[in-house]
Coordinates of C-alpha atoms and ligand atoms in Angstrom, one line a residue:
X14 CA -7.2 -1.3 36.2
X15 CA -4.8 -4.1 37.5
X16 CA -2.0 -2.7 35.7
X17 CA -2.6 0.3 37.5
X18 CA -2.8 -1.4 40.7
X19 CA 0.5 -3.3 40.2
X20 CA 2.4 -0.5 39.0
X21 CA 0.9 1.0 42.3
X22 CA 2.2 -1.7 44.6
X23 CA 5.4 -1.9 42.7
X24 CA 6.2 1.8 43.4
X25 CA 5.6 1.9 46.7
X26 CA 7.6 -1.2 47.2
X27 CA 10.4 0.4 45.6
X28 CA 10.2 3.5 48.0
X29 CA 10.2 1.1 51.1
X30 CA 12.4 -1.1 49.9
X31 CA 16.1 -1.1 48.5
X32 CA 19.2 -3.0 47.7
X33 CA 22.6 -2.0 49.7
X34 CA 25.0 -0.8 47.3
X35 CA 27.8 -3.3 48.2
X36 CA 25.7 -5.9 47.7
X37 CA 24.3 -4.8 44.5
X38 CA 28.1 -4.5 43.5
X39 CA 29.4 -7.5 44.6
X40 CA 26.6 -9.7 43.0
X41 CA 27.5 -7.8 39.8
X42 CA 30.8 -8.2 40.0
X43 CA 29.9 -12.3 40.1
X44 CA 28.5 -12.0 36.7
X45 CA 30.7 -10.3 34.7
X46 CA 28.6 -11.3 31.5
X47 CA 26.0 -8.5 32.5
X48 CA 28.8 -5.9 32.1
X49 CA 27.8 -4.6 29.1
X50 CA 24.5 -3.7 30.2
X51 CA 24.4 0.7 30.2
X52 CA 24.2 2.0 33.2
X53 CA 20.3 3.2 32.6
X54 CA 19.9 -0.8 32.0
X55 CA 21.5 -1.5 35.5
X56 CA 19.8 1.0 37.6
X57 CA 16.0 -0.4 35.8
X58 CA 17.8 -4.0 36.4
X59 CA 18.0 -3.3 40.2
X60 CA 14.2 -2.1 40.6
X61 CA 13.8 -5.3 38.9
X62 CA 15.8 -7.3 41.7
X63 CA 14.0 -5.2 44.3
X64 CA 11.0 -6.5 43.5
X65 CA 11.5 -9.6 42.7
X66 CA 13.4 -10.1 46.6
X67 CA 10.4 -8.6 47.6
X68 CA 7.8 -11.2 45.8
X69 CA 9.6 -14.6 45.7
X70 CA 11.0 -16.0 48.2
X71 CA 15.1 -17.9 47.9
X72 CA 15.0 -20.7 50.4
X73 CA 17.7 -23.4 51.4
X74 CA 16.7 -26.6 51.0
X75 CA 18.8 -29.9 51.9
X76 CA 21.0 -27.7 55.0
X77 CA 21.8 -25.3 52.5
X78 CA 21.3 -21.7 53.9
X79 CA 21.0 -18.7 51.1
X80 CA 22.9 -16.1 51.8
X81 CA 21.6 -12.4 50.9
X82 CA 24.6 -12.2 48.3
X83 CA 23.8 -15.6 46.8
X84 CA 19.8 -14.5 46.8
X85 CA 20.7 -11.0 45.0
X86 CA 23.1 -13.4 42.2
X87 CA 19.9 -15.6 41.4
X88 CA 17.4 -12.6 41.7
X89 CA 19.6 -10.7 39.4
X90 CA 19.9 -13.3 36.8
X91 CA 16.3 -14.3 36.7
X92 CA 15.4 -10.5 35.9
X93 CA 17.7 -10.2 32.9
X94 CA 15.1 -11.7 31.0
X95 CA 12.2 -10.1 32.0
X96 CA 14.3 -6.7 31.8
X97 CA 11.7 -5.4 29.5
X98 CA 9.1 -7.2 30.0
X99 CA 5.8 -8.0 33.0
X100 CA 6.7 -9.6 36.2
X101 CA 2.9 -11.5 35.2
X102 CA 5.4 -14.0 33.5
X103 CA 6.8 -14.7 36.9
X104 CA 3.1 -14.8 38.7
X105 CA 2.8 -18.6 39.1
X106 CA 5.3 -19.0 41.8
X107 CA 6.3 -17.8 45.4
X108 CA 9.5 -19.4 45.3
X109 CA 13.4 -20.5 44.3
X110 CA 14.5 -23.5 46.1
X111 CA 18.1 -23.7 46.7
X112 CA 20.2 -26.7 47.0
X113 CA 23.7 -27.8 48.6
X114 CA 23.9 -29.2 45.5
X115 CA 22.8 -32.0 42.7
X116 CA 19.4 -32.4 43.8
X117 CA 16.9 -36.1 43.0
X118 CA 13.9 -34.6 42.0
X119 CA 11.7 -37.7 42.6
X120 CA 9.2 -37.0 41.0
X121 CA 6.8 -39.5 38.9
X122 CA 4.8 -39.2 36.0
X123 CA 2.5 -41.6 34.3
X124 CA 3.5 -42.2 30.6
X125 CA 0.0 -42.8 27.8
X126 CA 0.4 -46.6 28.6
X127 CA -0.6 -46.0 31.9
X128 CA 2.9 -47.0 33.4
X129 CA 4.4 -44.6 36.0
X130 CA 8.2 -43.4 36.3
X131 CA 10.5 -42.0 38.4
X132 CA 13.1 -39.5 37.6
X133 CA 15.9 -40.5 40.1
X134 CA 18.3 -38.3 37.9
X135 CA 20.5 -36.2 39.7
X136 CA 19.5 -32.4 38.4
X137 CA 21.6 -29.1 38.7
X138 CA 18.4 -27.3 37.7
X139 CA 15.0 -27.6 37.5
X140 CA 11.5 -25.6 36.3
X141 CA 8.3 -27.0 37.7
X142 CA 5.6 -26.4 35.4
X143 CA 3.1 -24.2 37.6
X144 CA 5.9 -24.5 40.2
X145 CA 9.0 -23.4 41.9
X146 CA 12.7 -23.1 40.3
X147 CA 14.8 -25.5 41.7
X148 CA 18.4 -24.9 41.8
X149 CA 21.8 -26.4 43.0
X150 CA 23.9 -23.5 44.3
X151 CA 27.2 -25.2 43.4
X152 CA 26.5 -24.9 39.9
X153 CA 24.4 -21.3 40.0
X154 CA 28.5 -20.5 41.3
X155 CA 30.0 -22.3 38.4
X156 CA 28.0 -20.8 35.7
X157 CA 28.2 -17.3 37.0
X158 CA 31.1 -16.4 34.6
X159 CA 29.6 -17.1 31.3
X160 CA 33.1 -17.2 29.8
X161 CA 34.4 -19.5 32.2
X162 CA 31.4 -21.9 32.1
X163 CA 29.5 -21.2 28.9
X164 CA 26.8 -22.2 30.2
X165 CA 24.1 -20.0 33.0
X166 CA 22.1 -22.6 34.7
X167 CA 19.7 -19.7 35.9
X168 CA 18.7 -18.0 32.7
X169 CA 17.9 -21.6 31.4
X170 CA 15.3 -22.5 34.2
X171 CA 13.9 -18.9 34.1
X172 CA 13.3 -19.2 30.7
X173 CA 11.8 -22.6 30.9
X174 CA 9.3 -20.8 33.6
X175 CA 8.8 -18.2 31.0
X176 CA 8.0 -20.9 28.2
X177 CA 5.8 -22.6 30.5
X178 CA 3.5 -19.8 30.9
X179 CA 1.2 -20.7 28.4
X180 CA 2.0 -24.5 28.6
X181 CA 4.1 -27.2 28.0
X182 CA 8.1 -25.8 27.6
X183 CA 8.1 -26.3 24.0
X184 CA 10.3 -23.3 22.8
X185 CA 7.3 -21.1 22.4
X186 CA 6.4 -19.0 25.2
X187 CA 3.3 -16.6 25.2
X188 CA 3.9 -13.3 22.6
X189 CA 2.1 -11.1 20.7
X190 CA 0.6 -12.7 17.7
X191 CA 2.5 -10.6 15.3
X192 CA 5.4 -12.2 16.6
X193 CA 4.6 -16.0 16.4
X194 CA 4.9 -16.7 13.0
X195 CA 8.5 -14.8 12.8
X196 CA 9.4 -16.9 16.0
X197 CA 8.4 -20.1 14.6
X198 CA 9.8 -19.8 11.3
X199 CA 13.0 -18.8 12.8
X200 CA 13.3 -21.7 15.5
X201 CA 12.3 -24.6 13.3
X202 CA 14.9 -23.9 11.0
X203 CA 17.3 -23.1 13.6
X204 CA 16.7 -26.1 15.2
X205 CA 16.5 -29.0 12.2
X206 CA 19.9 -27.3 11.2
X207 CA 21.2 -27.8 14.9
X208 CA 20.1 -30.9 14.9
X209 CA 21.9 -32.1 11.8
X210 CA 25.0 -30.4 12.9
X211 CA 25.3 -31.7 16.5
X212 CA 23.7 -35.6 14.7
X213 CA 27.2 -35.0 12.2
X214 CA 29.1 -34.6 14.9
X215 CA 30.5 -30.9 14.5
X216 CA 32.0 -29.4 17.8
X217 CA 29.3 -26.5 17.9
X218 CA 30.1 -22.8 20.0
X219 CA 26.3 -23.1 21.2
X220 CA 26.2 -26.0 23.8
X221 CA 24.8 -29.3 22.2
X222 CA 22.1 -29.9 25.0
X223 CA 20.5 -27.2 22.9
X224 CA 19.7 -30.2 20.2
X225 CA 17.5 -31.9 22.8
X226 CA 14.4 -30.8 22.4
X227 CA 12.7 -27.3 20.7
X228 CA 12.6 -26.5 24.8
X229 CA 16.0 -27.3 25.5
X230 CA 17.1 -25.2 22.6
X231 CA 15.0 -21.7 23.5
X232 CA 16.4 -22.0 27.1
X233 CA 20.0 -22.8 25.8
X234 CA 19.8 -19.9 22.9
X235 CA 18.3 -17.8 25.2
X236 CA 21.3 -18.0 27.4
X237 CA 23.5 -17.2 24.3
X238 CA 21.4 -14.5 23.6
X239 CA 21.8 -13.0 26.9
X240 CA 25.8 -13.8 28.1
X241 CA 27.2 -13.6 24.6
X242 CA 25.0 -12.2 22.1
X243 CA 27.2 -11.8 19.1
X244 CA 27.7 -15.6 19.1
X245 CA 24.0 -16.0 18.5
X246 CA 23.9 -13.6 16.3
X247 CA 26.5 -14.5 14.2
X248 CA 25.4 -18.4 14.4
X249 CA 21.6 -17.9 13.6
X250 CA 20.8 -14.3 12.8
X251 CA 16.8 -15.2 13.0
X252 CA 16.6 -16.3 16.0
X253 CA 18.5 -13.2 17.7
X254 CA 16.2 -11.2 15.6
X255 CA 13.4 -13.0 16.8
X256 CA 14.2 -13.1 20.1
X257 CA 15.3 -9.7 20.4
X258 CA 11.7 -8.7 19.2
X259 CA 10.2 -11.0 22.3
X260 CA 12.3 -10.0 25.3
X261 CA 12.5 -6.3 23.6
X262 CA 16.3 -6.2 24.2
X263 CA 19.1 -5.9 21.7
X264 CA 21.9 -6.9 23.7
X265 CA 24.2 -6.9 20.5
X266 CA 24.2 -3.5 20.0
X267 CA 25.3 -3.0 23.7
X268 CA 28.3 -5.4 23.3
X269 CA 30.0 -3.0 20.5
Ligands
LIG20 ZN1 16.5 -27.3 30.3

């Protein structure tokens, strides 16, 4: 009944609502990375955007005013990954706050001593856990050409959001049960072997941050997966396997 209800709501949204076409085309053209999308990908991708424009809201923080083409660029990114998949993932918050730049987060958390800390860390990105996305706009710009940057600050924080869903951003967001022993067996050894390498001191393709933590490596990989799948797949096969299976894209097969 509520899926009938959303779809519903989501329909007639997209008949009152829509995306100019320059705009659409210039925010694409600011992420070349999502070139190799077909265009039957693209026009469900837009729908996407539309909604999720219509849902969230992109607001300047810190004097920093969003501009519609800079809204669509963040909107477009964030609904790559849930391409095929429910906008429920994205239910548990009304915004994207958008920064000048480096942002201090502030915030303090009390560690099982009892002691409390503050992050005074200067952040370029941030997902809060039941939250919104935090986001420096400066480097949402720099990482908009994957080839350029090899690195896209907004798919990592939207999939942190996504891996938060069911709890702590651990690497294993919610998915169907048939799924989670595949996933798991696939990240842990993709990880420990990560690990090792980046520990040994090898100059890895994937981005070393990815060694962090099991979190910090489904958000980095996830990026991979998305802006230059073959890498992924050539580097650990599993994973894009696995991961292909929980965002129900192949975006290898598009690439050739
Ligand atoms: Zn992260």
């Amino acid at each position: 009944m509520f899926d009938a209800l959303r779809r519903w709501r989501e329909q007639r949204v997209l008949r009152a609502s829509s995306l100019p076409d320059a705009l659409w085309r210039e925010a694409l053209d600011a992420l070349p990375f999502l070139a190799i999308h077909t265009e039957a990908e693209l026009a469900r991708l837009r729908d996407k955007v539309v909604l999720f424009l219509n849902g969230k809201g992109i607001v300047g923080a810190g004097g920093h005013e969003v501009t519609p083409l800079e809204r669509t660029i963040i909107a477009l990114q964030a609904c790559v990954l849930i391409l095929e998949l429910d906008f429920t993932l994205y239910d548990d918050f009304e915004n994207v706050i958008v920064y000048p730049g480096e942002f201090v987060p502030g915030w303090e958390w009390e560690d099982e001593a009892g002691v409390v800390h503050r992050n005074d860390d200067a952040l370029a990105g941030e997902a809060m856990p039941g939250g919104p996305v935090v986001l420096s706009w400066p480097d949402v710009a720099a990482s908009a050409d994957w080839d350029a940057a090899q690195m896209n600050l907004v798919i990592h924080e939207f999939a942190h959001k996504i891996d938060m869903v069911d709890g702590d951003a651990n690497g294993c967001p919610p998915m169907p049960e048939g799924l989670r022993g595949e996933w798991q067996r696939a990240l842990h050894v993709a990880y420990e072997d990560f690990v090792a390498r980046v520990d040994a001191g090898e100059d890895t393709a994937i981005d070393p941050y990815a060694a962090e933590a099991a979190g910090e490596f489904f958000a980095v990989l996830s990026e991979v997966f998305f802006a230059e799948p073959a890498l992924l797949l050539d580097e650990y096969p599993d994973v894009y396997r696995a991961f292909a299976r929980f965002y129900r894209q192949d975006p290898a097969a598009r690439a050739f």
